XYZ file of C-alpha atoms in Angstrom:
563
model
C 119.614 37.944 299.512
C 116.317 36.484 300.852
C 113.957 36.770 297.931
C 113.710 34.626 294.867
C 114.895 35.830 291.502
C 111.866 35.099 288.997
C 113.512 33.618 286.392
C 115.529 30.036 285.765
C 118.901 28.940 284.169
C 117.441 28.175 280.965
C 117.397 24.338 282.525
C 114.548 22.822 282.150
C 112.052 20.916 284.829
C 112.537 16.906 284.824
C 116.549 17.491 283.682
C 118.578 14.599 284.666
C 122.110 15.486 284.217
C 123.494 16.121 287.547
C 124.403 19.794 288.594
C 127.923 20.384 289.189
C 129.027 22.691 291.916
C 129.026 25.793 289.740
C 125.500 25.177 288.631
C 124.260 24.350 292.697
C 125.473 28.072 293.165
C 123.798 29.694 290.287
C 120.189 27.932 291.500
C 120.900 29.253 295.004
C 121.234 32.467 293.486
C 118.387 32.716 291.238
C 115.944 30.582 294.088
C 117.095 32.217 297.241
C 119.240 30.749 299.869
C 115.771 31.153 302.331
C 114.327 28.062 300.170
C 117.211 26.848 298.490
C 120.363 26.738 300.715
C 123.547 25.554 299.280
C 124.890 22.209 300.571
C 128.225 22.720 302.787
C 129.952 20.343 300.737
C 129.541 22.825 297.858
C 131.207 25.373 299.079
C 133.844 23.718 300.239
C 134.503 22.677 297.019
C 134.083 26.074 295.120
C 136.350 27.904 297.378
C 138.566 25.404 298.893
C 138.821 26.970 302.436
C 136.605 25.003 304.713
C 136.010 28.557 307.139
C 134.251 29.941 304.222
C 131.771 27.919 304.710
C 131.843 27.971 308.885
C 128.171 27.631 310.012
C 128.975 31.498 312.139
C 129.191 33.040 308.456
C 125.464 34.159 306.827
C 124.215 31.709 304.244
C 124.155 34.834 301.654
C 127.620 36.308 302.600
C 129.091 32.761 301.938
C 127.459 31.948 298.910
C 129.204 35.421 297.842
C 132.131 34.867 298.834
C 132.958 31.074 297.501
C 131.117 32.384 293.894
C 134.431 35.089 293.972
C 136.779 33.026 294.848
C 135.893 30.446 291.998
C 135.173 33.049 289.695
C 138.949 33.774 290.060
C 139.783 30.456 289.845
C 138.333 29.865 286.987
C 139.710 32.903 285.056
C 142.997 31.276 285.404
C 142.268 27.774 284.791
C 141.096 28.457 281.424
C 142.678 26.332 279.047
C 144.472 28.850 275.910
C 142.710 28.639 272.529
C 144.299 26.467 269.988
C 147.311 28.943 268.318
C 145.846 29.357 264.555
C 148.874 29.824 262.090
C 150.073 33.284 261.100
C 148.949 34.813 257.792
C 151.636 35.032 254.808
C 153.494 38.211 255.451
C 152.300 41.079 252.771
C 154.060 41.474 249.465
C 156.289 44.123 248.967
C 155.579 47.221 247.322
C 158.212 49.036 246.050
C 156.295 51.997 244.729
C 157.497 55.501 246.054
C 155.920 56.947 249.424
C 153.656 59.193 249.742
C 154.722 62.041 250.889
C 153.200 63.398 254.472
C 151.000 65.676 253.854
C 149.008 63.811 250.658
C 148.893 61.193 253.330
C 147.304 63.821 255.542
C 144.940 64.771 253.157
C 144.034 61.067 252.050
C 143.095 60.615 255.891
C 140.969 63.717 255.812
C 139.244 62.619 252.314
C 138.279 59.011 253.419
C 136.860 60.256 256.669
C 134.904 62.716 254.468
C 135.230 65.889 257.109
C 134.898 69.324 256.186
C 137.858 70.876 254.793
C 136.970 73.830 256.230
C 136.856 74.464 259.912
C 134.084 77.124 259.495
C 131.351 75.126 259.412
C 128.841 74.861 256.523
C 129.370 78.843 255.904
C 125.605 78.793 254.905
C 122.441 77.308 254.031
C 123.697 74.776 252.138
C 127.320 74.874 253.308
C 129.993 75.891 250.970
C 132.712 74.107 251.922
C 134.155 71.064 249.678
C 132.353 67.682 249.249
C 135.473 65.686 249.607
C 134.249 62.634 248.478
C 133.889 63.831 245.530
C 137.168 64.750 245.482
C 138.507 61.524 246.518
C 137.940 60.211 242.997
C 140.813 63.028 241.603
C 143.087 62.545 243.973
C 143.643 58.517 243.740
C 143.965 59.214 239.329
C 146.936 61.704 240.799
C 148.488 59.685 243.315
C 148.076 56.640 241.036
C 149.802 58.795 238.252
C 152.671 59.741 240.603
C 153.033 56.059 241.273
C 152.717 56.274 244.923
C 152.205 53.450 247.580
C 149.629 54.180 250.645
C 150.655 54.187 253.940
C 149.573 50.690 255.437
C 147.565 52.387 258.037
C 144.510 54.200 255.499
C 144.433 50.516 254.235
C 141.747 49.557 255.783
C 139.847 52.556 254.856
C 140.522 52.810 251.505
C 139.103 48.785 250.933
C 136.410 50.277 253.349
C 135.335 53.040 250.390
C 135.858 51.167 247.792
C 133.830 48.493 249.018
C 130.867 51.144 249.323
C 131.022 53.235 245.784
C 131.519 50.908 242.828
C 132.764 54.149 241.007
C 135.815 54.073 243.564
C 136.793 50.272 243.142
C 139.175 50.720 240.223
C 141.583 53.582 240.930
C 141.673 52.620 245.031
C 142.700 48.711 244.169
C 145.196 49.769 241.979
C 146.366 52.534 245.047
C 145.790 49.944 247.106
C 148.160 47.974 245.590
C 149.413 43.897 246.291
C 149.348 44.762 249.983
C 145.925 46.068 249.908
C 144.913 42.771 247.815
C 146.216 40.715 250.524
C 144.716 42.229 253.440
C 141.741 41.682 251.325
C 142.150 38.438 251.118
C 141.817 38.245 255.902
C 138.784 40.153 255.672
C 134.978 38.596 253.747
C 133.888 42.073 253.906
C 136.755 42.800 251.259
C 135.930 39.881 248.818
C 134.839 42.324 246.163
C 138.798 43.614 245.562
C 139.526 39.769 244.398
C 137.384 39.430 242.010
C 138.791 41.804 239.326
C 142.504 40.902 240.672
C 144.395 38.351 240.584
C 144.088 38.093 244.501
C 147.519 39.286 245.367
C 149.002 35.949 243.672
C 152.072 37.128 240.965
C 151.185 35.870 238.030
C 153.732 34.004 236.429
C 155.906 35.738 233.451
C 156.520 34.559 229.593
C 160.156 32.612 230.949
C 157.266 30.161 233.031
C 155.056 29.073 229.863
C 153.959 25.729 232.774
C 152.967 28.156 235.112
C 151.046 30.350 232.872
C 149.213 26.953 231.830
C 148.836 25.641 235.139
C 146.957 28.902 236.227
C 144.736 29.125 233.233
C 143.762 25.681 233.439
C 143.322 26.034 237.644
C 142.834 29.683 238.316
C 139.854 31.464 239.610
C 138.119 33.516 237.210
C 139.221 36.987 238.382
C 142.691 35.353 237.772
C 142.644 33.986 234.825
C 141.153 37.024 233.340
C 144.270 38.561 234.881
C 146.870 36.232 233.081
C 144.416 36.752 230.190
C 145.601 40.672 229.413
C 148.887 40.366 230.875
C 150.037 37.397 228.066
C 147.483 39.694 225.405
C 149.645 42.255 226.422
C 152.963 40.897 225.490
C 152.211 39.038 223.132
C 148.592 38.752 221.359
C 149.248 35.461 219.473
C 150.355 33.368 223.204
C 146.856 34.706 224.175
C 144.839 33.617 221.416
C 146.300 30.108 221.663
C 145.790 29.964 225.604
C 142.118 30.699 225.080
C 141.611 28.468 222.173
C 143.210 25.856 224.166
C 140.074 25.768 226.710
C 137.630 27.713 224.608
C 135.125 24.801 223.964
C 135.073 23.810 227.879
C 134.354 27.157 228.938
C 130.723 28.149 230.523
C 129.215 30.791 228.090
C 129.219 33.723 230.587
C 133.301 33.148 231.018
C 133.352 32.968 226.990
C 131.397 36.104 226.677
C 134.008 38.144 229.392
C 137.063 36.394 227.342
C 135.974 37.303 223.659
C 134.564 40.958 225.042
C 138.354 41.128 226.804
C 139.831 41.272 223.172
C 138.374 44.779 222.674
C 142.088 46.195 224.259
C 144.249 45.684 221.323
C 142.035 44.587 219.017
C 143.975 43.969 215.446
C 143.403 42.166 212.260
C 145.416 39.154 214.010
C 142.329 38.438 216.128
C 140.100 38.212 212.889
C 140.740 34.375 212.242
C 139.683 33.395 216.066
C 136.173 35.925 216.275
C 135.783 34.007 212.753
C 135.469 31.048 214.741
C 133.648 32.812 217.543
C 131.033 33.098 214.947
C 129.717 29.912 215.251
C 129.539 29.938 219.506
C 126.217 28.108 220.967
C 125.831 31.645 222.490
C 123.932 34.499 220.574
C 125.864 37.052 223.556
C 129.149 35.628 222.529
C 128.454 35.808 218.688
C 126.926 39.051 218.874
C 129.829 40.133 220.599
C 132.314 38.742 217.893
C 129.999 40.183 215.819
C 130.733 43.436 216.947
C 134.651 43.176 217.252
C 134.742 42.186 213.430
C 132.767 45.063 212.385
C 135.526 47.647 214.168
C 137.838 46.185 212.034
C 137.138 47.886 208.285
C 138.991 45.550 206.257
C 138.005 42.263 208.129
C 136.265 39.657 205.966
C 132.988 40.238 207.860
C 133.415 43.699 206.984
C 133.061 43.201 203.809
C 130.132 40.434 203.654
C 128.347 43.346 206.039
C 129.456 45.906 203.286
C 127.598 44.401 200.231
C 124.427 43.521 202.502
C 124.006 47.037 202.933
C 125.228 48.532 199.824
C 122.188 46.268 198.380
C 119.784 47.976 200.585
C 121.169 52.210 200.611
C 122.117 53.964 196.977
C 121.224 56.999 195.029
C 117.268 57.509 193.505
C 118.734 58.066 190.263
C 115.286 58.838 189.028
C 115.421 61.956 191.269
C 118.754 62.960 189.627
C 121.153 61.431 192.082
C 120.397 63.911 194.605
C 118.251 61.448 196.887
C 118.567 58.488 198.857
C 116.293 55.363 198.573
C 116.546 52.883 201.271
C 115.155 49.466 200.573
C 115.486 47.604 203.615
C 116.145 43.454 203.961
C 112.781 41.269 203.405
C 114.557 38.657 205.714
C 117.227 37.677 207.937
C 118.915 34.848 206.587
C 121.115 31.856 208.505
C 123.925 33.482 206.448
C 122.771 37.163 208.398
C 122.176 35.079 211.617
C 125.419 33.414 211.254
C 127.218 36.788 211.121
C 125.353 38.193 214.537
C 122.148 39.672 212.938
C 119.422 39.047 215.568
C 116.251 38.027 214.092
C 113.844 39.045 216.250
C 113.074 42.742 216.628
C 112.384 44.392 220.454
C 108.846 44.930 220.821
C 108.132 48.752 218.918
C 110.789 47.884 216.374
C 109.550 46.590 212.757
C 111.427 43.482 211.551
C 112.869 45.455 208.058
C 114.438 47.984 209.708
C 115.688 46.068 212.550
C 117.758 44.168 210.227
C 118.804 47.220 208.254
C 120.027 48.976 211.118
C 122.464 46.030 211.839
C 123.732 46.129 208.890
C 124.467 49.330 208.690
C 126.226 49.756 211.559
C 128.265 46.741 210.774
C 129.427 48.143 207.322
C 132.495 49.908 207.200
C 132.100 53.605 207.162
C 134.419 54.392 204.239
C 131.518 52.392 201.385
C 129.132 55.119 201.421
C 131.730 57.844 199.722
C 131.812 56.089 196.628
C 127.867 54.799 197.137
C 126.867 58.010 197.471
C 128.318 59.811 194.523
C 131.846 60.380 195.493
C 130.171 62.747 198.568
C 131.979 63.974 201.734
C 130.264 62.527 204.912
C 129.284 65.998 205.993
C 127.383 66.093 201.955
C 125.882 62.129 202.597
C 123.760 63.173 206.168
C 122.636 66.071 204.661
C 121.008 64.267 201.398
C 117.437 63.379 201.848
C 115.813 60.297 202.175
C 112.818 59.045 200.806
C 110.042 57.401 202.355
C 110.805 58.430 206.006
C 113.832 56.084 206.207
C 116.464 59.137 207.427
C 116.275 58.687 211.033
C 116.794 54.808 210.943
C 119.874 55.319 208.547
C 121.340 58.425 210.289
C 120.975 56.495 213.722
C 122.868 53.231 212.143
C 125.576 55.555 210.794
C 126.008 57.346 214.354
C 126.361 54.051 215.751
C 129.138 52.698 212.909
C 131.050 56.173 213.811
C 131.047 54.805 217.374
C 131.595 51.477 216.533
C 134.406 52.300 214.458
C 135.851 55.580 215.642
C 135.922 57.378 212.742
C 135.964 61.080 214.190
C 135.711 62.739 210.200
C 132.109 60.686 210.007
C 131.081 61.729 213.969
C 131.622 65.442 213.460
C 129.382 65.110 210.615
C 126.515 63.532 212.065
C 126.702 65.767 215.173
C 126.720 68.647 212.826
C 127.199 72.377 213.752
C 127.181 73.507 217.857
C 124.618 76.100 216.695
C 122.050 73.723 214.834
C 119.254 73.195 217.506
C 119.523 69.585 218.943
C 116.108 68.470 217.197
C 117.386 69.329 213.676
C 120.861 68.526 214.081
C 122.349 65.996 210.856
C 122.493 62.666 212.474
C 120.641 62.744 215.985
C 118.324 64.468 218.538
C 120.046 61.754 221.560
C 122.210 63.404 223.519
C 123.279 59.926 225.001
C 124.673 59.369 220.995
C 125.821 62.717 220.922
C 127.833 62.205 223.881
C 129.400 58.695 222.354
C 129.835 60.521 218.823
C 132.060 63.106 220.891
C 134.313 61.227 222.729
C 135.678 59.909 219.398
C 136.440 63.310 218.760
C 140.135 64.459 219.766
C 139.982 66.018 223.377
C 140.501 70.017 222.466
C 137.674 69.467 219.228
C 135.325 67.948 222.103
C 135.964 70.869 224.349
C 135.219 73.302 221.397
C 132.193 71.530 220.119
C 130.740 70.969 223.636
C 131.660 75.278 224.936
C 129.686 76.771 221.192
C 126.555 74.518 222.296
C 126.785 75.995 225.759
C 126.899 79.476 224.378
C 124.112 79.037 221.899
C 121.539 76.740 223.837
C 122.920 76.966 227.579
C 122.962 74.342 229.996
C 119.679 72.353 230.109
C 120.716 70.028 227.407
C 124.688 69.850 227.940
C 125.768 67.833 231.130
C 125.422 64.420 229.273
C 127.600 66.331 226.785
C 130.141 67.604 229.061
C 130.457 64.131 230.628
C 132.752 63.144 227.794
C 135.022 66.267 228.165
C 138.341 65.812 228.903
C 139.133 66.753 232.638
C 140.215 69.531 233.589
C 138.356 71.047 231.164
C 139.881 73.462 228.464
C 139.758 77.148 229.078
C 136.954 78.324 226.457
C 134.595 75.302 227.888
C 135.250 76.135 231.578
C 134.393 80.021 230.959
C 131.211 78.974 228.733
C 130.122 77.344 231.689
C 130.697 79.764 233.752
C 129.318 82.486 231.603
C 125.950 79.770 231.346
C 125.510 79.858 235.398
C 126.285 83.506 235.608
C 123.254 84.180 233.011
C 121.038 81.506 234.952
C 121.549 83.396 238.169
C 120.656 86.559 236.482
C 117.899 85.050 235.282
C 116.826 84.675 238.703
C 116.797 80.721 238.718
C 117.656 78.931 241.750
C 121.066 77.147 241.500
C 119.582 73.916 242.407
C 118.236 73.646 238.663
C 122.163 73.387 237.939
C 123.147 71.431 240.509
C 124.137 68.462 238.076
C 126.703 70.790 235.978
C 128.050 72.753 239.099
C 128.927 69.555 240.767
C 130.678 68.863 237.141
C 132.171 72.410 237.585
C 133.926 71.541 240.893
C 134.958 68.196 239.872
C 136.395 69.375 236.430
C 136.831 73.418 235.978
C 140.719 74.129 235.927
C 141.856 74.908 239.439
C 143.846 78.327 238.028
C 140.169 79.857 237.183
C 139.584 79.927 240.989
C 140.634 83.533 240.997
C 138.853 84.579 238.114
C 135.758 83.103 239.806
C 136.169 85.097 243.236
C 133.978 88.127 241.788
C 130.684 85.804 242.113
C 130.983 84.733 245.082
C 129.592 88.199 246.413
C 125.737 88.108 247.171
C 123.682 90.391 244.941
C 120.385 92.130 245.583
C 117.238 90.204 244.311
C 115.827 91.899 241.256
C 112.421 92.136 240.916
C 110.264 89.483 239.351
C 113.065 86.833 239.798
C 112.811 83.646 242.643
C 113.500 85.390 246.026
C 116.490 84.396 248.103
C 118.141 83.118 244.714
C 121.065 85.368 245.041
C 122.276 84.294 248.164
C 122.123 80.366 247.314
C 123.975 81.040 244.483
C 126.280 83.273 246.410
C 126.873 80.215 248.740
C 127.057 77.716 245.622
C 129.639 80.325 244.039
C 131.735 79.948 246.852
C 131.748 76.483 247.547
C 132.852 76.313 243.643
C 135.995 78.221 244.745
C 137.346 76.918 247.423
C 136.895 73.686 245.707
C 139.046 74.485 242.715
C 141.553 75.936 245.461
C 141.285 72.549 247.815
C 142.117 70.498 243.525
C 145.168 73.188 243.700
C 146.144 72.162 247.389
C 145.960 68.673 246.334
C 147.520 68.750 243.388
C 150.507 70.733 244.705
C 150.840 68.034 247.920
C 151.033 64.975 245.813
C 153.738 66.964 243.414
C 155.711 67.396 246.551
C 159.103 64.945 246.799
C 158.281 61.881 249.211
C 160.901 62.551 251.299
C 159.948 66.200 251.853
C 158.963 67.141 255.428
């Protein structure tokens, strides 16, 4: 330890503090003790033991040895660290256990591992994706009413904090004790903004509570209190809203007024009334829109004459034609009632405004309008003066709007009509919204015909909306679609949207029906070579996916208590 270390303490030159004994050994370290020795008094005082520092022991070798023995002694002088106080213990959670081996599997499913120890059994691999699965099993286990184990806490917040699309169904796994070990971790903030942050909210017996947290609450917890009092009783929740409603910011008003949409009813007619008038056009809009889904609502009916002024029968053409004669203004009156004004830029003022009026109007006017006509007979009059698309649109959104399935199967029209010509819409995004107003096994047989007679290139926004699993003759149209594809020599990729659909939502008891196309056929000629194999590989990853949902299923069914 003769040579100089080329670098300094991070002191710098013309420092005046004085250099305490530690610091005196550090310098002799980095300088050298050939130019700077040590002074004996030092390391006496480091170590304590004056024959450390005898003048028969090398400068080096006792510069060594006092640095030990202080490093030692100051290991155990160190003073403890003030004691911080002890979270809250969790709340209890009284739901059922899972039973072991759904915990297993939850473990395997958050880590995202192959659940097959084959490896990817191909090109592509055709094992599982178990995060996708992860999505079915917490509806299950939140169905069963089970509680995690407190260990797969942590990773459960953990995926939920990275997919959005996980957040609902693993906070409400999660439970009160995953809320409050959100509440110790930043990372985990996200799970207390849609909750109540682990804090009971108070019941119907505590009407001072209940105030007290409305008037104090964060926002995630008021909007909490919000649907549990709307949920027991809608008039208590009116009244606490009204109670604050002109002090609110106009984002919080806008969440509040949009939260009425679960159990709307004609009680909450004379409060969106009085929304009406809100300094905010997204908060009357919004009101607006809440009136119109209720048919016999006075705003129903003021929208009902504006557009029975503007849609009726040519009777020159002998009542077999529609004339449209759109608005020539918007009025306060039509501004008052949530009419915007001022068109996006592409859309012409007139039929701006007769589009929102339309779709405000309560569906059931147009019957006796229209000359006493079924809705299937009203979208398939004409209309004059190219006004059909703008009126069959507003109608498509009113069937939305209003949920009137009779007026929605209409507009979609037959499976079999080509989606260009159909009655009320070539969108498939409004197709999709006109068929989930449609009862579940209607949906399934609307959605399997189109498959059959146009195949799959147009139907995965439609089969979005399909109840899961799917029914039996929209699983086996699928199926049947893919099977032509591949003999069509496509590659599978092309489908990859609707076969990841497929694994998600086929019924897991088709699995065996399915086994026959998993073999690899020979490649035909004139067809995309090597496409029989990928969709050999993609045919078998669809099984033992279906057979993993069955494993699943079957694990979570099991009785908590079972080894």
């Amino acid at each position: 330890m003769t040579t100089a270390a080329a670098s300094t303490t991070g002191t710098t030159a013309g420092t005046t503090r004085p250099a305490g004994p530690w610091e005196e050994f550090v310098t002799s370290a980095l300088l050298g003790t050939d130019r700077r020795t040590p002074p004996a008094d030092a390391l006496t005082a480091l170590d304590g033991l004056s024959a450390t520092a005898s003048p028969g022991k090398d400068a080096p070798v006792a510069l060594l040895d006092a640095a030990a023995l202080h490093t030692v002694r100051r290991r155990a002088g160190l003073l403890p660290a003030r004691a911080v106080e002890p979270p809250e213990a969790a709340p209890y959670d009284g739901r059922a256990p899972l039973p072991e081996r759904a915990g297993s599997r939850l473990v395997q499913l958050l880590a995202g591992r192959s659940a097959s120890s084959g490896g990817s059994g191909g090109r592509r691999g055709s094992a599982p994706d178990l995060t996708e699965l992860l999505p079915q099993w917490l509806a299950a286990a939140n169905e069963h009413g089970y509680r995690p184990p407190a260990t797969v806490l942590p990773a459960l917040l953990n995926a939920a904090r990275a997919r959005t699309d996980l957040r609902p169904p693993a906070l409400r796994f999660a439970g009160p004790r995953g809320l409050w070990l959100a509440g110790l971790n930043p990372e985990w903030k996200f799970a207390l903004r849609g909750a109540s942050g682990g804090r009971a909210l108070p019941g119907a017996q505590d009407p001072a509570a209940v105030r007290r947290l409305w008037e104090e609450g964060l926002f995630a917890e008021r909007v909490a209190l919000l649907s549990a009092v709307r949920a027991r009783d809608a008039e208590a929740a009116r009244a606490l809203l009204a109670s604050t409603w002109a002090t609110e910011r106009a984002e919080d008003r806008l969440m509040f007024v949009d939260s009425l949409r679960t159990g709307l009813s004609p009680s909450d007619e004379p409060f969106l009334e009085q929304v009406l008038s809100d300094r905010s056009r997204n908060v009357r809009v919004t009101a607006a829109e809440l009136l119109s889904a209720l048919p016999g609502s006075a705003f129903a009916g003021r929208m009902a004459a504006r557009a029975a002024t503007c849609v009726s029968m040519d009777r020159t053409g002998g009542g077999q034609v529609v004339v449209v004669e759109a608005p020539h203004e918007c009025d306060a009156d039509m501004q008052h009632d949530g009419v915007i004004p001022v068109p996006p830029p592409g859309r012409g003022e007139r039929s701006w405004w007769l589009g929102q009026l339309v779709e405000a109007a309560p569906l059931d006017i147009w019957p006796g309008r229209l000359g006493g006509r079924t809705p299937e007979e009203i979208v398939a009059l004409p209309v004059l003066d190219d006004w059909a698309d703008e009126l069959h649109a507003a109608w498509c959104r009113a069937a939305v709007r209003q949920g009137d399935a009779c007026w929605s199967a209409a507009l979609l029209g037959p499976p079999s009509a080509p989606p260009a010509a159909g009655p009320g819409t070539p969108s498939l995004a409004e197709r999709a919204k006109l068929l989930a107003t449609l009862e579940p096994a209607e949906r399934a047989g609307w959605v399997a015909e189109f498959i059959s007679d146009h195949g799959l290139s147009e139907a995965f926004q439609l089969l979005g909306v399909c109840a899961v699993p799917w029914a039996r003759p929209l699983g086996r149209a699928v199926v049947d679609a893919l099977d032509t594809a591949r003999d069509a020599g496509s590659y599978p990729w092309s489908f990859s949207g609707v076969m990841g659909l497929a694994e998600r939502c086929l019924d897991p008891s088709e699995a065996a029906r399915l086994e026959l196309l998993t073999a690899t056929p020979e490649d035909p000629e004139d067809t995309s070579p090597g496409a029989g194999g990928y969709w050999s590989e993609a045919f078998r990853r669809l099984v033992s996916t279906l057979r993993l949902r069955a494993a699943m299923l079957a694990e979570l069914a099991e009785h908590p208590d079972r080894a």
